[in-house]
PDB file of C-alpha atoms in Angstrom:
ATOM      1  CA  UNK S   1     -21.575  25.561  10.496  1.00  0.00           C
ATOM      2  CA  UNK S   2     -22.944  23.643  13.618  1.00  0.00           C
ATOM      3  CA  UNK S   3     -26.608  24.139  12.225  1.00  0.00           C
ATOM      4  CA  UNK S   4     -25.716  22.938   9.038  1.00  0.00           C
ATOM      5  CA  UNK S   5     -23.672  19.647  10.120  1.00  0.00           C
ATOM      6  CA  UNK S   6     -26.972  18.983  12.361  1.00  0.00           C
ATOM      7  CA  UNK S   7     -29.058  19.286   9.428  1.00  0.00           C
ATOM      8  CA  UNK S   8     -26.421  16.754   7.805  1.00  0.00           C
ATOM      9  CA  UNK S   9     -26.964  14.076  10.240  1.00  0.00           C
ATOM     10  CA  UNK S  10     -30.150  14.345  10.908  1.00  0.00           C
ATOM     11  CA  UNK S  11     -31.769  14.615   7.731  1.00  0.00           C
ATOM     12  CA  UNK S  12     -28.737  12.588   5.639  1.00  0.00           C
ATOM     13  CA  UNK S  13     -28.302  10.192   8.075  1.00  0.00           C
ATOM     14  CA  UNK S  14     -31.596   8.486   9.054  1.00  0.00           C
ATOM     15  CA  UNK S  15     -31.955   5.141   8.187  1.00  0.00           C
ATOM     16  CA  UNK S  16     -34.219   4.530   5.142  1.00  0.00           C
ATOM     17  CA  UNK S  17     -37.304   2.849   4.634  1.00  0.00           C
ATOM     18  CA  UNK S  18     -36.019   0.472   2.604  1.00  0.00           C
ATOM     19  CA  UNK S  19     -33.480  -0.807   4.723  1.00  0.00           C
ATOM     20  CA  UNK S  20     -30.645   0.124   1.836  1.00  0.00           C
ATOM     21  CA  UNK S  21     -29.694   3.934   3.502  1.00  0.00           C
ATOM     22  CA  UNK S  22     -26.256   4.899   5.176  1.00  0.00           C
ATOM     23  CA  UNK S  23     -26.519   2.133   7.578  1.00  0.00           C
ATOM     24  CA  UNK S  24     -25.969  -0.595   4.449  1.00  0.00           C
ATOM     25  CA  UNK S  25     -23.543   1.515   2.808  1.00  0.00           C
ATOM     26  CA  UNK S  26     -21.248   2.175   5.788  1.00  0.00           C
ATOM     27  CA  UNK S  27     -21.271  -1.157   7.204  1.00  0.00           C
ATOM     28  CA  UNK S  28     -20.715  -2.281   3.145  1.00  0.00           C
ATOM     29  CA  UNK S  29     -17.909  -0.112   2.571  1.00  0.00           C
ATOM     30  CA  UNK S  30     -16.387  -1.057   5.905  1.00  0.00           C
ATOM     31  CA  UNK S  31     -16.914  -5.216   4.913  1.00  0.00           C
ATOM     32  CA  UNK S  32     -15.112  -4.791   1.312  1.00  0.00           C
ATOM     33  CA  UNK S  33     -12.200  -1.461   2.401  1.00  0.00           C
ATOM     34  CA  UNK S  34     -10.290  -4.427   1.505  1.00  0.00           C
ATOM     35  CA  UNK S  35     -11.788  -5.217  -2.460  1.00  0.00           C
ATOM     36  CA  UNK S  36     -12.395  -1.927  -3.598  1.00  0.00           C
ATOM     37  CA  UNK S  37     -12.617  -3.909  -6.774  1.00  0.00           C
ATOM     38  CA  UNK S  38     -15.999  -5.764  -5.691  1.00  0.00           C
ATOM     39  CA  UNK S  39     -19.267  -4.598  -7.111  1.00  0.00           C
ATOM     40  CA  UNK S  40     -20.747  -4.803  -3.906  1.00  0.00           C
ATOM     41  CA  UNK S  41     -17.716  -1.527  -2.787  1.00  0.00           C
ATOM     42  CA  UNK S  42     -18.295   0.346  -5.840  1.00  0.00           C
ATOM     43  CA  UNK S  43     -21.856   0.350  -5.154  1.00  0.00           C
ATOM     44  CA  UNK S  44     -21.395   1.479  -1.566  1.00  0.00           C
ATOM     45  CA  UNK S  45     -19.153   4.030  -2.597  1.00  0.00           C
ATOM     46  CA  UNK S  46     -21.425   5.511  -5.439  1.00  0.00           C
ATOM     47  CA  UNK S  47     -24.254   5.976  -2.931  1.00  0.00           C
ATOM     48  CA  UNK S  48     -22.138   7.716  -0.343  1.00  0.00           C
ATOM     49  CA  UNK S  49     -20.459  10.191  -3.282  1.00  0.00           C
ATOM     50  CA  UNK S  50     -23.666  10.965  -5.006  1.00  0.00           C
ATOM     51  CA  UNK S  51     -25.259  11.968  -1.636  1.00  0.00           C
ATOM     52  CA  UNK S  52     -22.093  14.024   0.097  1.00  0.00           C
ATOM     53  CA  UNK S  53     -20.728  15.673  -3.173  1.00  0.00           C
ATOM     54  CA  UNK S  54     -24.050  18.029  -3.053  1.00  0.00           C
ATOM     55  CA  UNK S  55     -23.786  18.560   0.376  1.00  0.00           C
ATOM     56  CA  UNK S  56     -20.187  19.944  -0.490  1.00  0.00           C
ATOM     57  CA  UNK S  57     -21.333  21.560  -3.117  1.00  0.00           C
ATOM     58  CA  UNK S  58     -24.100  23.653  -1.410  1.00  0.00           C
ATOM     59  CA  UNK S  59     -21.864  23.996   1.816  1.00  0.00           C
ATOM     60  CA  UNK S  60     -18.761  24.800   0.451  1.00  0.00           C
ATOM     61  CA  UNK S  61     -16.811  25.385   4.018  1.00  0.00           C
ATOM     62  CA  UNK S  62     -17.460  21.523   4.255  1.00  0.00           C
ATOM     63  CA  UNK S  63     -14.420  20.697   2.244  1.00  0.00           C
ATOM     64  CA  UNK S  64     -14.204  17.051   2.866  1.00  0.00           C
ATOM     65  CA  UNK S  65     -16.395  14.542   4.776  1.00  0.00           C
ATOM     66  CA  UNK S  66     -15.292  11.286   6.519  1.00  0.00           C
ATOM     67  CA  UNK S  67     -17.545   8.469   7.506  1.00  0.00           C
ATOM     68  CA  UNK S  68     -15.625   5.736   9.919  1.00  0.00           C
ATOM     69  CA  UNK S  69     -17.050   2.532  11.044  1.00  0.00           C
ATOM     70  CA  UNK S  70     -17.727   1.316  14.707  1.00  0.00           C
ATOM     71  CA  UNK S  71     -13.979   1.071  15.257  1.00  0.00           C
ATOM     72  CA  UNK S  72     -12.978   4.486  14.158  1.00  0.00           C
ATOM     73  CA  UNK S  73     -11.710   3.218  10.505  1.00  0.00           C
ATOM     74  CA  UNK S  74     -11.928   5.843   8.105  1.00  0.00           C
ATOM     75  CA  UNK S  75     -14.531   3.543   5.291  1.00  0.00           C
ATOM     76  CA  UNK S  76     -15.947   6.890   2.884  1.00  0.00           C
ATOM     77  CA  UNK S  77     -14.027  10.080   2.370  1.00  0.00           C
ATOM     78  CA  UNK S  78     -15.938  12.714  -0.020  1.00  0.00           C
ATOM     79  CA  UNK S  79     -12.546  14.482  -0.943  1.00  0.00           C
ATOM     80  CA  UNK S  80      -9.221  13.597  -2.640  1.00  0.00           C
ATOM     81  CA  UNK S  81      -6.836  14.484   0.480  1.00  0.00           C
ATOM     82  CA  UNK S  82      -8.144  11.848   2.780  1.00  0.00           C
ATOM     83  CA  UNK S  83      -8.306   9.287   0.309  1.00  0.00           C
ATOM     84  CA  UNK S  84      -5.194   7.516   1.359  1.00  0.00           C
ATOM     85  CA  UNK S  85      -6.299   7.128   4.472  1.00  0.00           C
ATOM     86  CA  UNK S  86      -9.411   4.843   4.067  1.00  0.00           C
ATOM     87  CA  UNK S  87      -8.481   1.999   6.109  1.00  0.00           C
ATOM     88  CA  UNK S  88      -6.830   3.603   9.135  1.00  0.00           C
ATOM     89  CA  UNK S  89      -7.847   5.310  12.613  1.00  0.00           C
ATOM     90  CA  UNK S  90      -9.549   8.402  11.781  1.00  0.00           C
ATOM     91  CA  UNK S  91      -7.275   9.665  14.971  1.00  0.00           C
ATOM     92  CA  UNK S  92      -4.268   8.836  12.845  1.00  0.00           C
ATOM     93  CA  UNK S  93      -5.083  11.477  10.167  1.00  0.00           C
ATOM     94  CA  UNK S  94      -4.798  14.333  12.570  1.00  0.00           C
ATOM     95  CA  UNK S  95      -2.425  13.828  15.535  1.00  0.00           C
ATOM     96  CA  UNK S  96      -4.543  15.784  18.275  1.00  0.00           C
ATOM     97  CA  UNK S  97      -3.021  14.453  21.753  1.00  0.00           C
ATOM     98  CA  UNK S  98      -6.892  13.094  22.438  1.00  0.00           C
ATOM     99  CA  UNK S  99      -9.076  10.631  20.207  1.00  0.00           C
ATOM    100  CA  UNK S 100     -11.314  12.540  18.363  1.00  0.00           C
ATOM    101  CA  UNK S 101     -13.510   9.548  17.779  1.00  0.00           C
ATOM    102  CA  UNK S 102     -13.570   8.354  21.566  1.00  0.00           C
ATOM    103  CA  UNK S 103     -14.940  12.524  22.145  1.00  0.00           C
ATOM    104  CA  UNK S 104     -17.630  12.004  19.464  1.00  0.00           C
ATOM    105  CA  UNK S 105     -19.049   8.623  20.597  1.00  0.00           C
ATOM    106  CA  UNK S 106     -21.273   9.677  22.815  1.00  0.00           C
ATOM    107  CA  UNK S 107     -22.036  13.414  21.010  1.00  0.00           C
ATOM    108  CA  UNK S 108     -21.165  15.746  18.617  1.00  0.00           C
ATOM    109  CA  UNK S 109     -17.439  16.809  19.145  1.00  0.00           C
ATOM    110  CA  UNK S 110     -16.053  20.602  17.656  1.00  0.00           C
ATOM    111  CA  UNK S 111     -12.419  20.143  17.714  1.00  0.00           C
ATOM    112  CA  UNK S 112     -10.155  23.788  18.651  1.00  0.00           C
ATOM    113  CA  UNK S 113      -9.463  25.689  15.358  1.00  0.00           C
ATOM    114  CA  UNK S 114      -5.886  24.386  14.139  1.00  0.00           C
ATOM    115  CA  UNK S 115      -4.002  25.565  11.599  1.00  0.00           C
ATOM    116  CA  UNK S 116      -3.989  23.644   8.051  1.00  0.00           C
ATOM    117  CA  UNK S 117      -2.038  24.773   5.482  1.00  0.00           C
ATOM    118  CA  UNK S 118      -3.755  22.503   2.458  1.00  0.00           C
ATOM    119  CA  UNK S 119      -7.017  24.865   3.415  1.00  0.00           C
ATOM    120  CA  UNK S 120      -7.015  29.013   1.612  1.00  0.00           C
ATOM    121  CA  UNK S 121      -7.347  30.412   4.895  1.00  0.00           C
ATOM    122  CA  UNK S 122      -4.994  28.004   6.900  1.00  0.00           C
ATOM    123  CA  UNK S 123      -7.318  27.833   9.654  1.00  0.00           C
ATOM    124  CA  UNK S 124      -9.652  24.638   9.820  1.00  0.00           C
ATOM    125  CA  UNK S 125     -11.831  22.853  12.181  1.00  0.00           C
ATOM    126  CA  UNK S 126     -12.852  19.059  12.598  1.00  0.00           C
ATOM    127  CA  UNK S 127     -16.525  18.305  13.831  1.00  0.00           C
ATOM    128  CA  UNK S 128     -17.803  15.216  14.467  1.00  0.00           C
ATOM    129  CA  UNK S 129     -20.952  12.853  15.696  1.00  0.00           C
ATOM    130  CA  UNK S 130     -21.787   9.460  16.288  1.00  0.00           C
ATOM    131  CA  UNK S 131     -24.417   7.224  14.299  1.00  0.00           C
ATOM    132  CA  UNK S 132     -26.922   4.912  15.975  1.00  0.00           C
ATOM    133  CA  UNK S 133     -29.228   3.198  13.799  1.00  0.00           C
ATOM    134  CA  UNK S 134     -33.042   3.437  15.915  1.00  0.00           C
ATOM    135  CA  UNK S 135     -34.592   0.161  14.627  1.00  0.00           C
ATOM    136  CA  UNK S 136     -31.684  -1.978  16.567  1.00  0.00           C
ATOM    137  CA  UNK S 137     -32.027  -0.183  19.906  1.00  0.00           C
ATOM    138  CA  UNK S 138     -29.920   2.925  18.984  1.00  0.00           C
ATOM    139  CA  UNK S 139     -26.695   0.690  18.076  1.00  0.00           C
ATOM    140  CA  UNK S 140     -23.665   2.544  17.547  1.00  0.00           C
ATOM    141  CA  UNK S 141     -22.246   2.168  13.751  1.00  0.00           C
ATOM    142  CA  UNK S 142     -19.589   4.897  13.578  1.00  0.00           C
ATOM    143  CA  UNK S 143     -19.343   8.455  12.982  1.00  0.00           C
ATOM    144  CA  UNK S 144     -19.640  11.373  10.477  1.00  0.00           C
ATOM    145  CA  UNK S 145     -16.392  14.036  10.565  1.00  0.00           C
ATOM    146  CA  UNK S 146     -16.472  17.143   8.878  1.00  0.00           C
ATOM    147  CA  UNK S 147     -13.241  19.144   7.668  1.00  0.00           C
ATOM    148  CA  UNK S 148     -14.520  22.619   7.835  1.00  0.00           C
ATOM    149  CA  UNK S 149     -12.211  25.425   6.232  1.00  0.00           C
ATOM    150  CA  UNK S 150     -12.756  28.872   8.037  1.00  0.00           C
ATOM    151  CA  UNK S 151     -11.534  31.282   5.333  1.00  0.00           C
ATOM    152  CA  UNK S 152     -15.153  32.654   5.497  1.00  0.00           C
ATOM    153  CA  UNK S 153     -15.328  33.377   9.251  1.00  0.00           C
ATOM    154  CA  UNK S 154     -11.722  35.222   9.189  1.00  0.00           C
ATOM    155  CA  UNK S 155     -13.654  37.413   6.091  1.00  0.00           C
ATOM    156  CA  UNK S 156     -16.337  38.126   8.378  1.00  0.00           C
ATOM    157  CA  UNK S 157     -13.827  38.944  11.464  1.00  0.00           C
ATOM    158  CA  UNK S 158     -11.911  41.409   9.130  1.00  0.00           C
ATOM    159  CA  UNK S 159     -14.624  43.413   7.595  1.00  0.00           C
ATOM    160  CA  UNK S 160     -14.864  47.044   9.093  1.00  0.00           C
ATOM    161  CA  UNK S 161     -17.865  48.342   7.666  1.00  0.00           C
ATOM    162  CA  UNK S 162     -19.585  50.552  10.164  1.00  0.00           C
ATOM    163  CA  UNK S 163     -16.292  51.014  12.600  1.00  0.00           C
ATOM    164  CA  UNK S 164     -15.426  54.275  11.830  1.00  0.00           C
ATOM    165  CA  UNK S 165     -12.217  55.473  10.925  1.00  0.00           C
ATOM    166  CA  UNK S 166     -10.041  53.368  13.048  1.00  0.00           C
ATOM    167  CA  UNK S 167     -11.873  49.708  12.707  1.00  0.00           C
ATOM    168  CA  UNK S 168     -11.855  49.421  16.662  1.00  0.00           C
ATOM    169  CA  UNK S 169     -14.024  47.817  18.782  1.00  0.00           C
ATOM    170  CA  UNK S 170     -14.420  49.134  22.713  1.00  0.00           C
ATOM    171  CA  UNK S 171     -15.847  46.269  24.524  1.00  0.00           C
ATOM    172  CA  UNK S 172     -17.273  46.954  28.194  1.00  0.00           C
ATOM    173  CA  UNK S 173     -19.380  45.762  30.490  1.00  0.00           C
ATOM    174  CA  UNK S 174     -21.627  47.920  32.782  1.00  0.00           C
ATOM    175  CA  UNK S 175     -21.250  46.298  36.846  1.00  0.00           C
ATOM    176  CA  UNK S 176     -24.378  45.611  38.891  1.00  0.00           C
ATOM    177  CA  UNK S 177     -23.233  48.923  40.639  1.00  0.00           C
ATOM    178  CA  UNK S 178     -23.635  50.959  37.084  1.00  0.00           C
ATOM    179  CA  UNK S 179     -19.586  51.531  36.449  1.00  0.00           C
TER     180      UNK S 179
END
């Protein structure tokens, strides 16, 4: 999963040539949250779906992905659920006791697993990172979070191929002293 979010922001997130890449978008979508009506939003918007619904669609433990400007306002969400909450604190959304996007400012934050019962395995995880834009001296424009459901890493825990009759484990460790 971390691999695969890095791969995300780097490769998704570096600021195009042409000057018209995330960096536009977000800061576009953040300018007209308010006229979701304006072509200049729907454009925005377009961009951002078209580019994270096939990164959902590959990685399908990615179930939603939320872009927030440089004040931690939730301006793109790639799934349904979130939706109401473009506009607010990305910290509103899930009620840790600590600000998710004050943790992710500075580098890439993995959040503890909680349980979410909207996700097939009720288990989820939130990861998120900042984004700088290079060509104006790294300057900080807001931050990617990923929902990640973890339905496929309880699969992998349960499997007992190869454990014998019982499915235990015996875990040990051999001391410098070799007991």
């Amino acid at each position: 999963i971390f691999n695969q979010f890095l791969f995300l922001i780097k490769d998704q997130f570096k600021e195009q040539q042409s000057g018209l890449g995330y960096k536009y978008r977000i800061e576009t979508a953040s300018q007209y949250q308010n006229d979701k009506q304006s072509q200049e939003y729907i454009d925005a918007h377009q961009f951002l779906e078209d580019r994270f619904s096939e990164f959902t669609d590959v990685h399908s433990q990615f179930k939603e992905i939320m872009l927030t400007d440089s004040t931690g306002n939730i301006v793109y969400t790639s799934g349904r659920h979130h939706q109401k909450h473009i506009g607010e604190q990305i910290d509103t959304v899930y009620g840790f006791h600590y600000s998710i996007f004050d943790k992710a400012k500075q580098d890439i934050f993995l959040s503890p697993i909680i349980m979410d019962s909207k996700h097939s395995s009720g288990h989820t995880m939130i990861i998120s990172a900042p984004l700088f834009l290079q060509t104006q001296n790294n300057r900080f424009i807001g931050e990617i979070t990923g929902e990640v459901d973890l339905s496929f890493v309880e699969s992998l825990i349960s499997e007992r191929t190869g454990l014998g009759d019982t499915g235990e484990v015996v875990l040990g460790h051999r001391t410098p002293t070799g007991d």
